[in-house]
Structures are given as C-alpha cells and as structure tokens.
Amino acid sequence: MVGSNGLVPSDNYMIFYIQPADPKKNVSFNRSSDQSAVFTIQLDQLPNSLAEKCIFAATLDGESAAFKEVKGCSISIITAESEITYEVTDAGDEKALVLAELYPHSSGYKLRAIGRGFNGGLKLLAEAHGVTVEEESDMEEEIKVDHVKQAPITLTKIDLLKKKVVILLEKKKISHVKARVADVIDASGSMANLYSNGTVQSAFEKVLAVAACMDDAGVKDTWFFGSKSMRAKSVTEREFEGFVERTYPRPKFFGGLGIGNNEPEVMKDVIRKYTQEEPSDSLPTFVVFFSDGGIYEDKKISKLLIDCSNQNIFWQFVGLGNANFGVLQKLDDLIGRVVDNADFFALDDLNEVTDEELYNRLLNEFPDWLKQSRSKGILR
C-alpha cells in the first residue's frame, strides 16, 4: 500500500503472509492455496488511510526462477457486479512482477494491469517502493522497514522522471490534481536536426512522466504538426521507448505533414478532442506545445486562445532554440480571455536544462489557472 509518491508510508503497509493486514484492516491477505492468494479490500475505507494506491506483485524463489516459465499467472478483481481477469502471457526473465495497481479515480477506484518486472526479484521490488531488505541466512530474505526512504532504483527513464514530477507537484500543492495530459510536437522542416539527435523523443518522455503522475490511467495524448496535423496513438509509460521513431520519425519535405508551420490546425484538433469528443467540466487538460519558432499565424492563434479560454484546457508553449515565436512571446498582453489560459518560455537547448528546472517552468502557471478556472466555474 503506497502513497502518491509510490512509497510505503511505514512498515505496516506492506501486506503479505508475514503481515496479513494494515493497521486499519482496509486490506487483508489470505493464502487460499499453495498457488493462490486473496486480498480483500474495503474500498469505502481506503480513502481514510495513509495509502493512496494498492500495488499487487508476485515473486519467485530460486536462483534460476523466471516468470517466463510460469503458466497461468493471473490476477482477478471480483466485485458484486463483475469479475475481470488479467493473465500474464508476455513475461521474461523477471523474478518479481508487478501485476496490477488499484488507484483512485473520479468515479471511485480503477484497476490497471501493469505486467512490469524486476530481474532482481524481491529485493529490488521492495526497495523500489521504499522498503529496505536485509538478506538473512538459509537463503531467506526477511523484509524489514527501519525507516521509509526513497530507493535509488529505477526501471526506466520514466520512473526516474516521475519521482521528480511528484516532488514538484507536492511543492506546488497540486499532487492531488488529476488531469488529462497531452503534448503537441512541431514537425516542420527546421525541426529535422532535433528529430535526428533524439531531442524530440526526450521531450516526449519528459511530458509522458507528467501524464504518468497526473492522468488517472497514466495516458498521454500526442499530436505532430507541420503544414498539416496528425493525432497519434495515446500511450502509457510502457510504450515510451522509440515512440517518435515508430510514429513520425522525421519531418517530411514531400508527403507526410509537410514542412510548414500551421499551429492553428493542430490547435483546433486539440480543442475538438477535449471540448467536443471528450468534454469534461471536472477534469482539466494540460497541453505542452513544442515549437522551434517561425510562427506567423498570430491572429488565428490569438483568436483560438481567446475563444477556448472558457474551456478546460491550459496551454504551456515551449520554444526550442532562439527564434521568432510571434504571439507566444506576448501572451501576457492577450486581452479578451475569460482566464489566462496559456504560458510560454523558450530554451536554447532542451538537453542542457535540468529536469527539475524544466518541470518547474512547465508547471509554473498551471496551478494559478486551476484556481481561476474553478472560481469562474470552468472547472468543478
């Protein structure tokens, strides 16, 4: 049972055969047979505990054990209305496997299949969630939590970035906020070098970490735009590697999205998705818009920002390089909006800025927009 930072609040919140329940008995463990176990969860009481989420995992004993050899490994959630099962079919050499995560949602709670492994077994699994493990004699591992600490173990670049996002969200007092997260990525001809040197993939990953922390399902939406725009497949952190190469690997002078800058077209599609296709008056939308300049559609961009200022969308524009960013450099002077729904900053080199500084700037005005939007009735 972990908090919003992904770590156990104390030793009382790791529930397994040695410790079959948390202090308030919101979650209890029962080994129903040699090959199965049941966790009973009091969902109505869970919000009152120190833990925000429940993470379900399994481990294997033995030096040569691996989940690729395990048949019929699955987890089921059973309620009075339904039963849903997730069966692990694509495991590899992992000795420990996170099967699923139960997390709070605006409608109550949701269960998300994870299927993420730790080759290091129980030790790495425990340490990744703030638990210290001391190896005992007779090849047994006894779990001890002398104090809660943030383990320096990460599985992917996204895991490391998420920790930095969580710290900033807590600092800005919006760690409880759930939001839809999207990025819009410039694919005009002048961006070619940033695609080839990995900067675009890096930008994608940094925003994905925000989505993994703020979106209920950890999903991020992505658009690419040149002369035309393209709405890409929504992804989670499990699919981040090579996303740009798979989706739109480079600007295309012939075919594709073209090499021009048509910000209004992609902005219209973003607005369409979140206000017409998937409207919500309770869920904010955080859009990070990357551009390397050459912006000339100032009037159209201004009108779109003004027209959608009464909607649930906040636009964070990020300039890449030293270029002409047109109206984006004058957003504070844009009058006629219900609330200030956009911010802009430029970076000479995205890769030269620390993650902490980048996230601090990305989320600089978003908290104020949330307050204004609620006071104006844009968000419930």
PDB file of N, CA and C in Angstrom, residues 31 54 159 162 189 197 214 258 281 301:
ATOM      1  N   ARG A  31      -3.885 -16.618   2.249  1.00  0.00           N
ATOM      2  CA  ARG A  31      -3.318 -17.581   1.298  1.00  0.00           C
ATOM      3  C   ARG A  31      -4.334 -18.700   1.136  1.00  0.00           C
ATOM      4  N   CYS A  54      -2.946   0.720  -4.133  1.00  0.00           N
ATOM      5  CA  CYS A  54      -2.529  -0.635  -3.798  1.00  0.00           C
ATOM      6  C   CYS A  54      -1.842  -1.241  -5.019  1.00  0.00           C
ATOM      7  N   ASP A 159      10.516   6.223 -14.902  1.00  0.00           N
ATOM      8  CA  ASP A 159      10.433   6.059 -13.456  1.00  0.00           C
ATOM      9  C   ASP A 159      11.219   7.153 -12.741  1.00  0.00           C
ATOM     10  N   LYS A 162       9.425  10.516 -13.142  1.00  0.00           N
ATOM     11  CA  LYS A 162       8.204  10.563 -12.335  1.00  0.00           C
ATOM     12  C   LYS A 162       8.498  11.011 -10.910  1.00  0.00           C
ATOM     13  N   GLY A 189      10.048  21.507 -41.201  1.00  0.00           N
ATOM     14  CA  GLY A 189      11.354  21.169 -41.750  1.00  0.00           C
ATOM     15  C   GLY A 189      12.525  21.589 -40.892  1.00  0.00           C
ATOM     16  N   ASN A 197      18.694  13.957 -33.546  1.00  0.00           N
ATOM     17  CA  ASN A 197      19.583  13.849 -32.389  1.00  0.00           C
ATOM     18  C   ASN A 197      18.886  13.405 -31.109  1.00  0.00           C
ATOM     19  N   MET A 214      -0.232  12.433 -13.374  1.00  0.00           N
ATOM     20  CA  MET A 214      -1.448  13.234 -13.256  1.00  0.00           C
ATOM     21  C   MET A 214      -2.683  12.607 -13.888  1.00  0.00           C
ATOM     22  N   GLY A 258       4.149  17.651 -44.239  1.00  0.00           N
ATOM     23  CA  GLY A 258       4.705  18.838 -44.871  1.00  0.00           C
ATOM     24  C   GLY A 258       5.710  19.519 -43.969  1.00  0.00           C
ATOM     25  N   ASP A 281     -16.258  18.931 -17.393  1.00  0.00           N
ATOM     26  CA  ASP A 281     -16.190  20.167 -16.619  1.00  0.00           C
ATOM     27  C   ASP A 281     -15.515  19.938 -15.275  1.00  0.00           C
ATOM     28  N   ILE A 301      -3.939  32.194 -34.012  1.00  0.00           N
ATOM     29  CA  ILE A 301      -3.568  31.597 -32.725  1.00  0.00           C
ATOM     30  C   ILE A 301      -4.207  32.381 -31.584  1.00  0.00           C
TER      31      ILE A 301
END
